[in-house]
XYZ file of C-alpha atoms in Angstrom:
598
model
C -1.931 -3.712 -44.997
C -1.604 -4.411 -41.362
C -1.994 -8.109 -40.026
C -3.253 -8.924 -36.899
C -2.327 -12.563 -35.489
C -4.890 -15.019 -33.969
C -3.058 -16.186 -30.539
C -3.723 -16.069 -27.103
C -3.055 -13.196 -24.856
C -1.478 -13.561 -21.731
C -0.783 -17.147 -21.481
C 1.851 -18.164 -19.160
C 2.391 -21.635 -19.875
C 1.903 -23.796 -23.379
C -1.578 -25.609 -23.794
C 0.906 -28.760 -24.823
C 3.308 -27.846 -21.773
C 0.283 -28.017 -19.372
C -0.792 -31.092 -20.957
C 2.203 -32.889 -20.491
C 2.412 -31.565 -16.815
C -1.065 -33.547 -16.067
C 0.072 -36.446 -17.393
C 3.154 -36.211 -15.445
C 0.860 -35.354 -12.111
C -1.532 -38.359 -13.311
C 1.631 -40.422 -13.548
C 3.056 -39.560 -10.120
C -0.507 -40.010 -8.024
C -0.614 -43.614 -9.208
C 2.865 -44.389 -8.028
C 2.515 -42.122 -4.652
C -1.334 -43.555 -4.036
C -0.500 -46.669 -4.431
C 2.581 -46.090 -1.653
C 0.404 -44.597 0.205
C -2.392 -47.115 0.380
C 0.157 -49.806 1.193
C 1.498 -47.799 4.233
C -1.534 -46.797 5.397
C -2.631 -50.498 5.744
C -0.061 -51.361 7.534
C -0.162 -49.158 10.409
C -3.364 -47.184 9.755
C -2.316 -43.999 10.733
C -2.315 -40.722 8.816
C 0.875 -39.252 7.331
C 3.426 -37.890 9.625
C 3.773 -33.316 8.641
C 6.673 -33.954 6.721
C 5.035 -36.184 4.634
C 1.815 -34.278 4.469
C 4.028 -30.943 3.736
C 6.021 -32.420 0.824
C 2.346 -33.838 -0.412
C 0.710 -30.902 0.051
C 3.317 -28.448 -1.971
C 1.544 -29.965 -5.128
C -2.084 -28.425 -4.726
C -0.615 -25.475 -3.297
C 1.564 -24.273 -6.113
C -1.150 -25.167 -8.336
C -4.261 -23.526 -6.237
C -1.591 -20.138 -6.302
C -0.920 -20.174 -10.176
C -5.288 -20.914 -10.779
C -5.256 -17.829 -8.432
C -3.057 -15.620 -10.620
C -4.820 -16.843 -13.716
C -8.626 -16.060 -12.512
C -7.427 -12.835 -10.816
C -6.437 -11.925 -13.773
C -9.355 -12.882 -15.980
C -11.001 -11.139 -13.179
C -9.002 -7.824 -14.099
C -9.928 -7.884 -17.702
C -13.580 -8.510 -16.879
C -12.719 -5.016 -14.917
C -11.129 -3.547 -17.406
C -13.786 -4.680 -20.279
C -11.277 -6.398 -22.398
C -12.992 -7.966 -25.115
C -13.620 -11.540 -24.977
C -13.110 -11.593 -21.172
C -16.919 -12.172 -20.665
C -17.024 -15.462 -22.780
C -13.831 -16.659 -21.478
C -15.233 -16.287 -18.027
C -18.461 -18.530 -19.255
C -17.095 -20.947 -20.423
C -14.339 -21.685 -17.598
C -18.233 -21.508 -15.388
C -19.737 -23.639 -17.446
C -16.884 -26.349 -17.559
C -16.600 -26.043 -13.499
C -19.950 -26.622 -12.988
C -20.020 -29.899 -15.731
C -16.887 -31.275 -13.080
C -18.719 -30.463 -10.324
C -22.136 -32.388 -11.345
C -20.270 -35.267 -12.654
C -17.271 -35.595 -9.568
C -19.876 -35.105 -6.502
C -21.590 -38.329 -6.745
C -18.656 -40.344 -7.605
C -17.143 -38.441 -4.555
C -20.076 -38.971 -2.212
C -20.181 -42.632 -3.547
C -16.819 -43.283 -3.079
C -16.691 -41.935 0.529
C -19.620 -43.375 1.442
C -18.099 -47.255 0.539
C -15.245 -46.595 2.306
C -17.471 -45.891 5.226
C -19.514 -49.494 4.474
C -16.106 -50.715 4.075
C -14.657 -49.894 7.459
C -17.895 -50.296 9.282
C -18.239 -53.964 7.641
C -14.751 -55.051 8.470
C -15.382 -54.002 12.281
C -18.707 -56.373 12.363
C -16.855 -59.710 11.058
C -15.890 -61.103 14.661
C -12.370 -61.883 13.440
C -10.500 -60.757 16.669
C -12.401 -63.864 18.848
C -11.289 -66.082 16.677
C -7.811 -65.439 16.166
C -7.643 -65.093 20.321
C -9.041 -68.862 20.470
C -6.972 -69.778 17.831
C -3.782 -67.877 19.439
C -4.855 -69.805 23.294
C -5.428 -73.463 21.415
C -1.578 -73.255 20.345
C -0.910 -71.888 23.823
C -2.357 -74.971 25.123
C -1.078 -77.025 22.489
C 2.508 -76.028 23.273
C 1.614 -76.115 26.852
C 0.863 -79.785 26.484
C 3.132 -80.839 24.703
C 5.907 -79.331 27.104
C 4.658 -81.306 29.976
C 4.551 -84.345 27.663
C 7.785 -84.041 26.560
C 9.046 -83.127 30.075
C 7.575 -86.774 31.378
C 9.521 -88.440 28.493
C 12.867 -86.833 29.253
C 12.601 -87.484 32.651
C 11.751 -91.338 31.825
C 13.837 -94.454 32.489
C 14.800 -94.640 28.970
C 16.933 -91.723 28.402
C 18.571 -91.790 31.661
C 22.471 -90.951 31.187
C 24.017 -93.695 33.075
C 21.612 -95.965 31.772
C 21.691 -95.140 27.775
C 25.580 -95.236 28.297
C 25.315 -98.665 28.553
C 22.637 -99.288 25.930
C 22.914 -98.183 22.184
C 19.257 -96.581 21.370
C 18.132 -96.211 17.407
C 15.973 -94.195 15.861
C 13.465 -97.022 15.727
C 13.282 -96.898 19.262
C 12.799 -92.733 19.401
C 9.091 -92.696 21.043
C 6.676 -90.142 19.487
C 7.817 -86.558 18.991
C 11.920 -86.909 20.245
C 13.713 -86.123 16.629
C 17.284 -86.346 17.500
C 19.553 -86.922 20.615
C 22.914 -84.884 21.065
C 25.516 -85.736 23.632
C 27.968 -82.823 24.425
C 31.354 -83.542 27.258
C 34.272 -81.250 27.663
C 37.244 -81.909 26.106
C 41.096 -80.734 27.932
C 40.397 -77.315 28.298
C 36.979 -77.347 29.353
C 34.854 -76.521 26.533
C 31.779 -78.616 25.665
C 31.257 -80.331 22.192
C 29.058 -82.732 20.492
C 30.456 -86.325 20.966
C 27.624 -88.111 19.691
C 24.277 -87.613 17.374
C 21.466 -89.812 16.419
C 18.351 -88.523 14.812
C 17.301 -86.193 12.408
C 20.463 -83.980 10.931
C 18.522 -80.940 10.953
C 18.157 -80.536 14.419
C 21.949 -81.011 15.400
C 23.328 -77.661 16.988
C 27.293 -77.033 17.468
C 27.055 -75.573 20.638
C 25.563 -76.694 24.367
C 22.517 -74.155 24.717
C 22.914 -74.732 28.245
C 23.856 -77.228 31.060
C 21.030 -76.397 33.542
C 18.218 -79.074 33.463
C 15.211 -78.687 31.472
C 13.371 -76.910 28.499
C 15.872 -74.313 27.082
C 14.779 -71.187 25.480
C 14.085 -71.027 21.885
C 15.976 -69.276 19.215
C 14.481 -68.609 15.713
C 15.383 -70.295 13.053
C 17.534 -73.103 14.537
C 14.828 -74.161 16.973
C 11.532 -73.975 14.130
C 9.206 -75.939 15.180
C 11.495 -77.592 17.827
C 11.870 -78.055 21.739
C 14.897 -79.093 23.488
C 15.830 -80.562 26.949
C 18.452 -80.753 28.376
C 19.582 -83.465 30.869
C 23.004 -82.476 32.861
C 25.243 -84.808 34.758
C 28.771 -84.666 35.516
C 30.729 -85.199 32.312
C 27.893 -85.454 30.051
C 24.867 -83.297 29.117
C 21.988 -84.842 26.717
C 20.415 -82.594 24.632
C 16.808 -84.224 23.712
C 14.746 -82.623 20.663
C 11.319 -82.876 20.209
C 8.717 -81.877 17.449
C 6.129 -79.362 17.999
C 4.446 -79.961 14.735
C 4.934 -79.018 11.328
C 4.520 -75.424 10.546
C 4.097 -74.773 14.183
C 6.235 -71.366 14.495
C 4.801 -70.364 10.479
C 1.190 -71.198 12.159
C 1.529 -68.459 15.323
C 3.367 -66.271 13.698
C 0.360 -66.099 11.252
C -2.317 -65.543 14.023
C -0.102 -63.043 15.509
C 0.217 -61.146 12.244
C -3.560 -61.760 11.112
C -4.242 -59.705 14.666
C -1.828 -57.376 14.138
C -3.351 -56.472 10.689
C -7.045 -56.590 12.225
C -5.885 -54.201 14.765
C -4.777 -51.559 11.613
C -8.466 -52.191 10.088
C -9.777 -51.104 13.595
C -7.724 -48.018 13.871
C -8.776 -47.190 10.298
C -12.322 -46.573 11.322
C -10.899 -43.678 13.899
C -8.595 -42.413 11.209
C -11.111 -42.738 8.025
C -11.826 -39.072 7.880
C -8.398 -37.243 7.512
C -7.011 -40.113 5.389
C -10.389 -39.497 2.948
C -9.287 -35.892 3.056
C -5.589 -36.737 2.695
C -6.360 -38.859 -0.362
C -8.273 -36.243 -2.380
C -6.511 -33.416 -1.368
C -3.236 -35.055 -2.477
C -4.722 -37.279 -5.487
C -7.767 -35.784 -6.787
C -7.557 -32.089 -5.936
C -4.361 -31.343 -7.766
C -6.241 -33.406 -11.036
C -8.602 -31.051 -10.791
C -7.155 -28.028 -10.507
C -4.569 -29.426 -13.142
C -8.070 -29.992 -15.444
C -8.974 -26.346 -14.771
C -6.265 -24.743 -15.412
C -5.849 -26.855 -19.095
C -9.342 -25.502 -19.539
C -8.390 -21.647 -18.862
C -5.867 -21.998 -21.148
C -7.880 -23.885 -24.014
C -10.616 -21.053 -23.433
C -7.831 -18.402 -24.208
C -7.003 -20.162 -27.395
C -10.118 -20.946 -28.271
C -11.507 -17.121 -27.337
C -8.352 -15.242 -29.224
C -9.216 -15.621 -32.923
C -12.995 -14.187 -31.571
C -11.398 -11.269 -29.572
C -9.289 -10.508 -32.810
C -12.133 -10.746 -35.071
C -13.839 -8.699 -32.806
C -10.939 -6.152 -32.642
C -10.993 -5.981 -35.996
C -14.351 -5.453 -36.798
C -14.469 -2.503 -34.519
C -11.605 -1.167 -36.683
C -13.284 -1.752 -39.815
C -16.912 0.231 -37.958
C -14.503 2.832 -37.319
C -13.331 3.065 -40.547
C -10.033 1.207 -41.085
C -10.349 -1.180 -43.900
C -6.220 -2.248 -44.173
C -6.580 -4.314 -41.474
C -6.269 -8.297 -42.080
C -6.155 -11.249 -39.808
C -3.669 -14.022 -40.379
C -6.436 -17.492 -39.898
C -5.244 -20.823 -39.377
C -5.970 -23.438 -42.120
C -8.186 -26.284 -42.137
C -10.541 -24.678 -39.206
C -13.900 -22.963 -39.051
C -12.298 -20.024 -37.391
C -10.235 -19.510 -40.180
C -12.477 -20.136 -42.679
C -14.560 -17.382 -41.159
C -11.454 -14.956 -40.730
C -10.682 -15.762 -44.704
C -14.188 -14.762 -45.452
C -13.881 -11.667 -43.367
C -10.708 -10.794 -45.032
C -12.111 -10.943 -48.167
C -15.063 -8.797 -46.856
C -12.998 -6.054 -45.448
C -10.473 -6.291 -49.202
C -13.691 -5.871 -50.962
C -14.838 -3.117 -48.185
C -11.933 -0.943 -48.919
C -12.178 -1.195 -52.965
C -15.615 -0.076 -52.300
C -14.528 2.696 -50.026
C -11.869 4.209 -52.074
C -14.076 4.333 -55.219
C -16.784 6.034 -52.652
C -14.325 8.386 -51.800
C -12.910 9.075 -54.757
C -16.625 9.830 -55.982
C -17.246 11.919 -52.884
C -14.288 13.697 -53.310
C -15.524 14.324 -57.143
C -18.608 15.387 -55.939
C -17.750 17.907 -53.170
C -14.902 19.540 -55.883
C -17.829 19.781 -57.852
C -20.341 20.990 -55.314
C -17.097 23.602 -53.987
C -16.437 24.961 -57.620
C -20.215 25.643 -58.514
C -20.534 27.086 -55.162
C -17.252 28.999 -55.720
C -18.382 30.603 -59.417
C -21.452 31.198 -58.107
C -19.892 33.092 -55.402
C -17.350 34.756 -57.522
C -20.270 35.531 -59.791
C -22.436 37.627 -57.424
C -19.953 40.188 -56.991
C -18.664 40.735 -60.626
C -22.551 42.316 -61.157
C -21.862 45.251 -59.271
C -18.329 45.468 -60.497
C -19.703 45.191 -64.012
C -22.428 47.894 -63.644
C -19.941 50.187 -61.552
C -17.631 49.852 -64.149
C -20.292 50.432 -67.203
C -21.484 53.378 -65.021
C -18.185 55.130 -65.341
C -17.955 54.681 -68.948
C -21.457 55.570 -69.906
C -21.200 58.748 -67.953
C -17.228 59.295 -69.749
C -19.283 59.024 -72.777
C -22.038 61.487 -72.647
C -21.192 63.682 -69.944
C -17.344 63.943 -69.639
C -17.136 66.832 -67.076
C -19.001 65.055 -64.674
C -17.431 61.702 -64.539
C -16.044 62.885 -61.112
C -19.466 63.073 -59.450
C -19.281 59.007 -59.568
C -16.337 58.204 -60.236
C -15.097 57.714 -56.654
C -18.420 55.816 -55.585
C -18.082 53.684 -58.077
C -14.130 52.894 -57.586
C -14.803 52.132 -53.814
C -17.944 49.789 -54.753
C -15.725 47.946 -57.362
C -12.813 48.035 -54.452
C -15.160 46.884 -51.880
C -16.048 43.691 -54.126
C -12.814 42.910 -55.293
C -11.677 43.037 -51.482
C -14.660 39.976 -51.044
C -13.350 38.062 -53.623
C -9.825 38.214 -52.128
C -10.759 37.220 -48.845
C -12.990 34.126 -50.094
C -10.373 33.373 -52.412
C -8.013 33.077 -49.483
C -10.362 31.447 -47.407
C -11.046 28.726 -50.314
C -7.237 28.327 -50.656
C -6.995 27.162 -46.669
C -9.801 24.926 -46.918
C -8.683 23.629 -49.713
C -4.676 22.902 -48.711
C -3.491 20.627 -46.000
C -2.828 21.824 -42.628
C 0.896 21.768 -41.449
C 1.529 20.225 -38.550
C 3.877 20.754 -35.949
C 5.448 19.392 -32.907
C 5.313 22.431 -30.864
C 3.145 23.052 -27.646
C 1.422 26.171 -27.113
C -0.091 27.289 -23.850
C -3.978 27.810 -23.884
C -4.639 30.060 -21.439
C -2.015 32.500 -22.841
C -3.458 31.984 -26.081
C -6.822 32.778 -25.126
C -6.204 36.157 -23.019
C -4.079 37.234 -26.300
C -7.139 36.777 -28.602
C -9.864 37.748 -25.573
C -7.792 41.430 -25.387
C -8.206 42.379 -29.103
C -12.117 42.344 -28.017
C -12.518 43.618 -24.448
C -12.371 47.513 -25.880
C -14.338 47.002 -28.870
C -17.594 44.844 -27.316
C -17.920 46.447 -23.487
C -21.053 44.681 -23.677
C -19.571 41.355 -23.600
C -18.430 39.532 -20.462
C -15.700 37.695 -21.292
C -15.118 34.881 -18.380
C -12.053 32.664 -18.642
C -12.066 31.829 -15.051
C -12.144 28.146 -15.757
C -9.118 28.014 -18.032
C -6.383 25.713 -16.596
C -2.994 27.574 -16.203
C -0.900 24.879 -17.189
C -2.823 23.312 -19.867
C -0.630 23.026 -23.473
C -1.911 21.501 -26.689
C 0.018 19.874 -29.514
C -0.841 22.186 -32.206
C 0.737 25.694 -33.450
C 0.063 28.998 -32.177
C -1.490 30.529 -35.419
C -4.039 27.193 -35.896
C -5.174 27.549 -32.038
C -5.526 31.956 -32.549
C -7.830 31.335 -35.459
C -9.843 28.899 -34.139
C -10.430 31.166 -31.085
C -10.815 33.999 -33.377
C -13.850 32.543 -35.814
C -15.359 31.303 -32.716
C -15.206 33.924 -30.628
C -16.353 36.401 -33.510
C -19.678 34.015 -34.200
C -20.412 34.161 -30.727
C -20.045 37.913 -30.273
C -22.176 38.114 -33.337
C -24.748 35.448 -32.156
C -25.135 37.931 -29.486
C -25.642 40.974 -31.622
C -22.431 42.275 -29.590
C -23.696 41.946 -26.038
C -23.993 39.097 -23.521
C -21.678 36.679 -21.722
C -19.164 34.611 -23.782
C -17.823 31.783 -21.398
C -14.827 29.890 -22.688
C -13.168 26.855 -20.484
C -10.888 23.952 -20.507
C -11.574 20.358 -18.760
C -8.674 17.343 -18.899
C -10.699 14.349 -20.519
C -9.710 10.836 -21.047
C -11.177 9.099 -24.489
C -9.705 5.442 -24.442
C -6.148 5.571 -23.818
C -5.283 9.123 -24.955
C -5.650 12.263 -22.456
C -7.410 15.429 -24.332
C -8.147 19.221 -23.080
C -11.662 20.021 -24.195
C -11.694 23.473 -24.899
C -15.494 24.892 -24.949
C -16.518 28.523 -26.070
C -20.273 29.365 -24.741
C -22.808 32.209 -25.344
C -25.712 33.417 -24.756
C -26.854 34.400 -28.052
C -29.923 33.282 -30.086
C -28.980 29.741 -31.063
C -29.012 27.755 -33.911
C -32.074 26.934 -35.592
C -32.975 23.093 -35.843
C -32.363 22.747 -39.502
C -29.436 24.998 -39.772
C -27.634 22.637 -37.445
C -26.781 19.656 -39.880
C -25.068 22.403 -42.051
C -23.189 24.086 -40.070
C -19.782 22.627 -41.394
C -21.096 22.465 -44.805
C -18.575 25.048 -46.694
C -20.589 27.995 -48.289
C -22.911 27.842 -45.854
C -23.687 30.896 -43.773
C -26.805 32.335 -41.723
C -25.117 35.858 -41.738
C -25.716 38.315 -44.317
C -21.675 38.977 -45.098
C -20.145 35.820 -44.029
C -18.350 33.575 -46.549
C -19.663 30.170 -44.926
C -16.164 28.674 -44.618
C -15.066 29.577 -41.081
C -16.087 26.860 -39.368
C -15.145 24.442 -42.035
C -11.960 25.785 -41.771
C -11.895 25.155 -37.965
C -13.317 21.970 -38.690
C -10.385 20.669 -40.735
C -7.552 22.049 -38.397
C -9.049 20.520 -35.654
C -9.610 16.464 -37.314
C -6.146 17.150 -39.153
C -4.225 17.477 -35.169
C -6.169 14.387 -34.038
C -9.190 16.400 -32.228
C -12.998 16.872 -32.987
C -15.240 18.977 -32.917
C -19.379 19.270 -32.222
C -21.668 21.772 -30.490
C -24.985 21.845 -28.526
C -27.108 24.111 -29.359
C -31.106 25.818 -28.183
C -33.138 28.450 -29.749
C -32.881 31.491 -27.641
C -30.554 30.015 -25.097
C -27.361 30.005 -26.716
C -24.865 27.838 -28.897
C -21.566 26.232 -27.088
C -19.051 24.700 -29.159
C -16.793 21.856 -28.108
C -13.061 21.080 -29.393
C -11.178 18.332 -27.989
C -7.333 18.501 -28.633
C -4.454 16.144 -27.557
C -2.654 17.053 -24.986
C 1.281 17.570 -24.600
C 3.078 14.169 -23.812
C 4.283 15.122 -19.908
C 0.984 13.809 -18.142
C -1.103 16.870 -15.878
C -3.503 16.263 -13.024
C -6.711 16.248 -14.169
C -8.995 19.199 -13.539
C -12.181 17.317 -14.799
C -14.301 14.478 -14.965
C -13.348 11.598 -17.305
C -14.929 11.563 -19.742
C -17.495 8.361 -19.969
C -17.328 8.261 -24.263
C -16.375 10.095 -27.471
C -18.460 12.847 -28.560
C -21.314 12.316 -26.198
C -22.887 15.470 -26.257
C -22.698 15.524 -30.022
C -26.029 16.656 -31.913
């Protein structure tokens, strides 16, 4: 019993391995989109190559192994492999369902981003943050020359607050601390005194030249210093700019910094639109397809193999059985087929066992009724003899040797149809040797040429090189019972035609050997018969030649048919196998078995 297994055919990768590689790709665009969305806000630009490069490897190793895989399904549409067809349907029908169902939410989503960027650029943020950025401008810039006027003032003059102790109390609005620095024996300035607020006393003098010192972030947040030289003593004086001064421009500055990125967005919307699905959406989908080319395999294989098998079973092989899969309504059909084809093949061998009854039968009454015909004239020969022995002794001889050759004549008949019932009837041995058919067929044309001058003979379409797999003695009486019908279909003059053509039936190679005359034909009810043992149109033939021929050729692989018209002439056609070492064909392919069969 042979099993054939429901799987798919030419799958590359696991359904569950490609599964588990689209959750891993689904996995990775979240982390990388949302990397790349905070980027891209921040400077609005596109990707520099290298990124786009080591992005774009994804989709392209994907878009080359979809390639392979339709190219392929491609190839066995070619090729006519079953199951190809609906495989190639259903990938369609799933790419246009993805297609209807991602274009609006593509167009949709494209077209927001559009709104998006187009209704950023009309909210007039970029005027406001400039007046905001020029009122702290001003505000520092008055508060400098306010502070200036205060330093410069009576009451923090050095020689004059040397002599007077100050307290915080009497700090006017905005000073925060005041820091005296002198040199000490080796010239290097230090703090020698501090009043004010702790957090604005600085270990070093930020300089000795008079007036507003430069800032330095953090020590100076939200701060302002002065400086007031003279010539052992410098006063540092620090005033407050307001709390959350510093926090508050370097807000505006970054607010305008960030409205800047939205406007370069609006230049830079298109290739980062195309960036994002070619990178995040594209490879999802080609992920999706390729899942569903390998689903469509696995869900197409069980078909193909029932479909496989039936052929086989139309053909005539009922041992075949496919292993199904439990607990599915594939496999509950492939257990019913099974069944069908189990029950098939009881049926068939009690057919053939019948059949085979029946044609014994048929053969033996055929065969004593054969025998039968020619013990009559043996009989009366015989009884001849003896009735003439009886009465008239002396002249016995006038018969006897008419008789003897009629009774030798008969018994000569029965020998040969004996002989001929004994081949039908045994199996054909087969060989592994080759045998040339052109040399063949110039041995058996040669035993005619002298006997028929009447009959072309034309072999000039016999391949030289041509060898079958089947035993010199099989192939010489094939050519023989043909050739000998044909001569006699001709009533022993005409043109007998015999050639060879390379054909190709599936994936075997075959040389068609066809013998043609020009005789009268075969009449349209003869035809179904003509392999039917016993049956013969000529007055002395047995009617088991071509049955003969019949079973040498089907028991070496070949077949056999013939076309045949009434006055016209009858060819016959045997394909054989060829030898193994592969020739150059001489012929057309040919497009299906047994094509010109009647």
């Amino acid at each position: 019993m042979k099993m054939v297994r429901t799987r798919p055919k030419y799958s590359i990768i696991n359904v569950r391995v490609l599964i588990l590689l689209y959750v891993l790709l689904c996995i990775l665009t979240v982390l990388f989109s949302h990397t790349f969305f905070i980027e891209t806000l921040q400077d609005g630009s596109v990707p520099d190559l290298l990124n786009r490069i080591v992005f774009f490897t994804v989709p392209v190793v994907l878009l080359v192994f979809l390639a392979f895989s339709l190219v392929r399904l491609i190839w066995d549409m070619v090729q006519r492999r079953l199951g190809s067809k609906f495989q190639a349907r259903l990938i369609s029908y799933f790419i246009i369902a993805v297609i209807l169902s991602a274009a609006p939410v593509t167009i949709i989503t494209v077209q927001s981003v559009y709104e998006l960027v187009r209704f950023w650029r009309s909210i007039n943020i970029s005027d406001t943050l400039q007046y905001a950025r020029n009122l702290a401008l001003e505000n520092y810039t008055i508060n400098l020359e306010r502070f200036e006027k205060l330093s410069l003032s009576s009451d923090f003059n050095i020689s004059r607050t040397s002599q007077t102790k100050l307290s915080v109390q009497d700090f006017p609005e905005g000073l925060r601390a005041i820091q005296d620095f002198s040199p000490d024996e080796n010239g290097n300035w230090i703090s020698r005194a501090f009043l004010g607020d702790e957090t604005q006393e600085i270990k070093t003098l930020p300089g000795n030249q008079q007036g507003f010192i430069s800032r330095e972030l953090p020590r100076d947040t939200d701060t302002i210093r002065y400086v007031l030289p003279s010539k052992d003593l410098v006063r540092v004086l620090s005033y407050h700019l307001g709390e959350g001064f510093d926090a508050a421009i370097a807000d505006i500055e970054e607010e305008r910094a960030r409205f800047e990125v939205i406007n370069s967005l609006e230049l830079n919307v298109k290739p980062l639109v195309v960036y994002y699905y070619g990178v995040f959406l594209f490879p999802t989908l080609l992920m999706t397809i390729i899942i569903t080319l390998s689903f469509s395999r696995k869900i197409t294989a069980p078909i193909v193999e029932l479909a496989e098998a039936t052929s086989r079973v139309a053909e005539g092989d009922f041992s075949i059985q496919i292993v199904s899969r439990p607990d599915d309504e594939l496999g509950r059909l492939i257990s019913s087929f099974n069944a069908m084809v189990q029950n098939l093949e009881k049926s068939q061998t009690a057919l053939l066992k019948a059949e085979k009854i029946s044609v014994w039968q048929s053969m033996a009454q055929q065969l004593a009724h054969e025998i039968k015909n020619p013990l009559t004239p043996i009989k009366l020969s015989a009884e001849r003899v003896l009735r003439r022995w009886r009465t008239k002794p002396e002249e016995t001889g006038e018969i006897l040797e008419s008789s003897m050759l009629a009774i030798i004549q008969e018994v000569e008949g029965l020998s040969t149809m004996l002989t001929e019932f004994r081949t039908l009837s045994r199996p054909t041995e087969l060989s592994r040797s080759q045998t040339m058919i052109r040399e063949q067929i110039e041995e058996n044309i040669e035993i005619y040429r002298g006997s028929y001058p009447e009959v072309l003979f034309d072999i000039e379409h016999v391949g030289a090189n041509i060898s079958v797999k089947m035993e010199k003695r099989y192939l010489s009486q094939i050519l023989t019972n043909l050739i000998i019908n044909g001569i006699d279909a001709m009533n022993n003059q005409g043109r007998l035609e015999i050639r060879t053509d390379l054909v190709k039936k599936r994936e075997s190679r075959y040389c068609r050997l066809s013998i043609r005359d020009t005789g009268k034909g075969i009449e349209e009810q003869d035809r179904p018969d003509v392999f039917t043992p016993y049956f013969t149109t000529k007055e002395s033939g047995t009617g088991l030649g071509l049955p003969i021929i019949e079973r040498i050729v089907n028991d070496h692989g070949g077949t056999i048919w013939f076309n045949s018209a009434v006055g016209v002439g009858t060819t016959f056609f045997i394909d054989l196998p060829l030898d193994e070492e592969p020739l150059p064909l001489e012929g057309a392919p040919d497009n299906g078995e047994n094509q010109d069969k009647q």
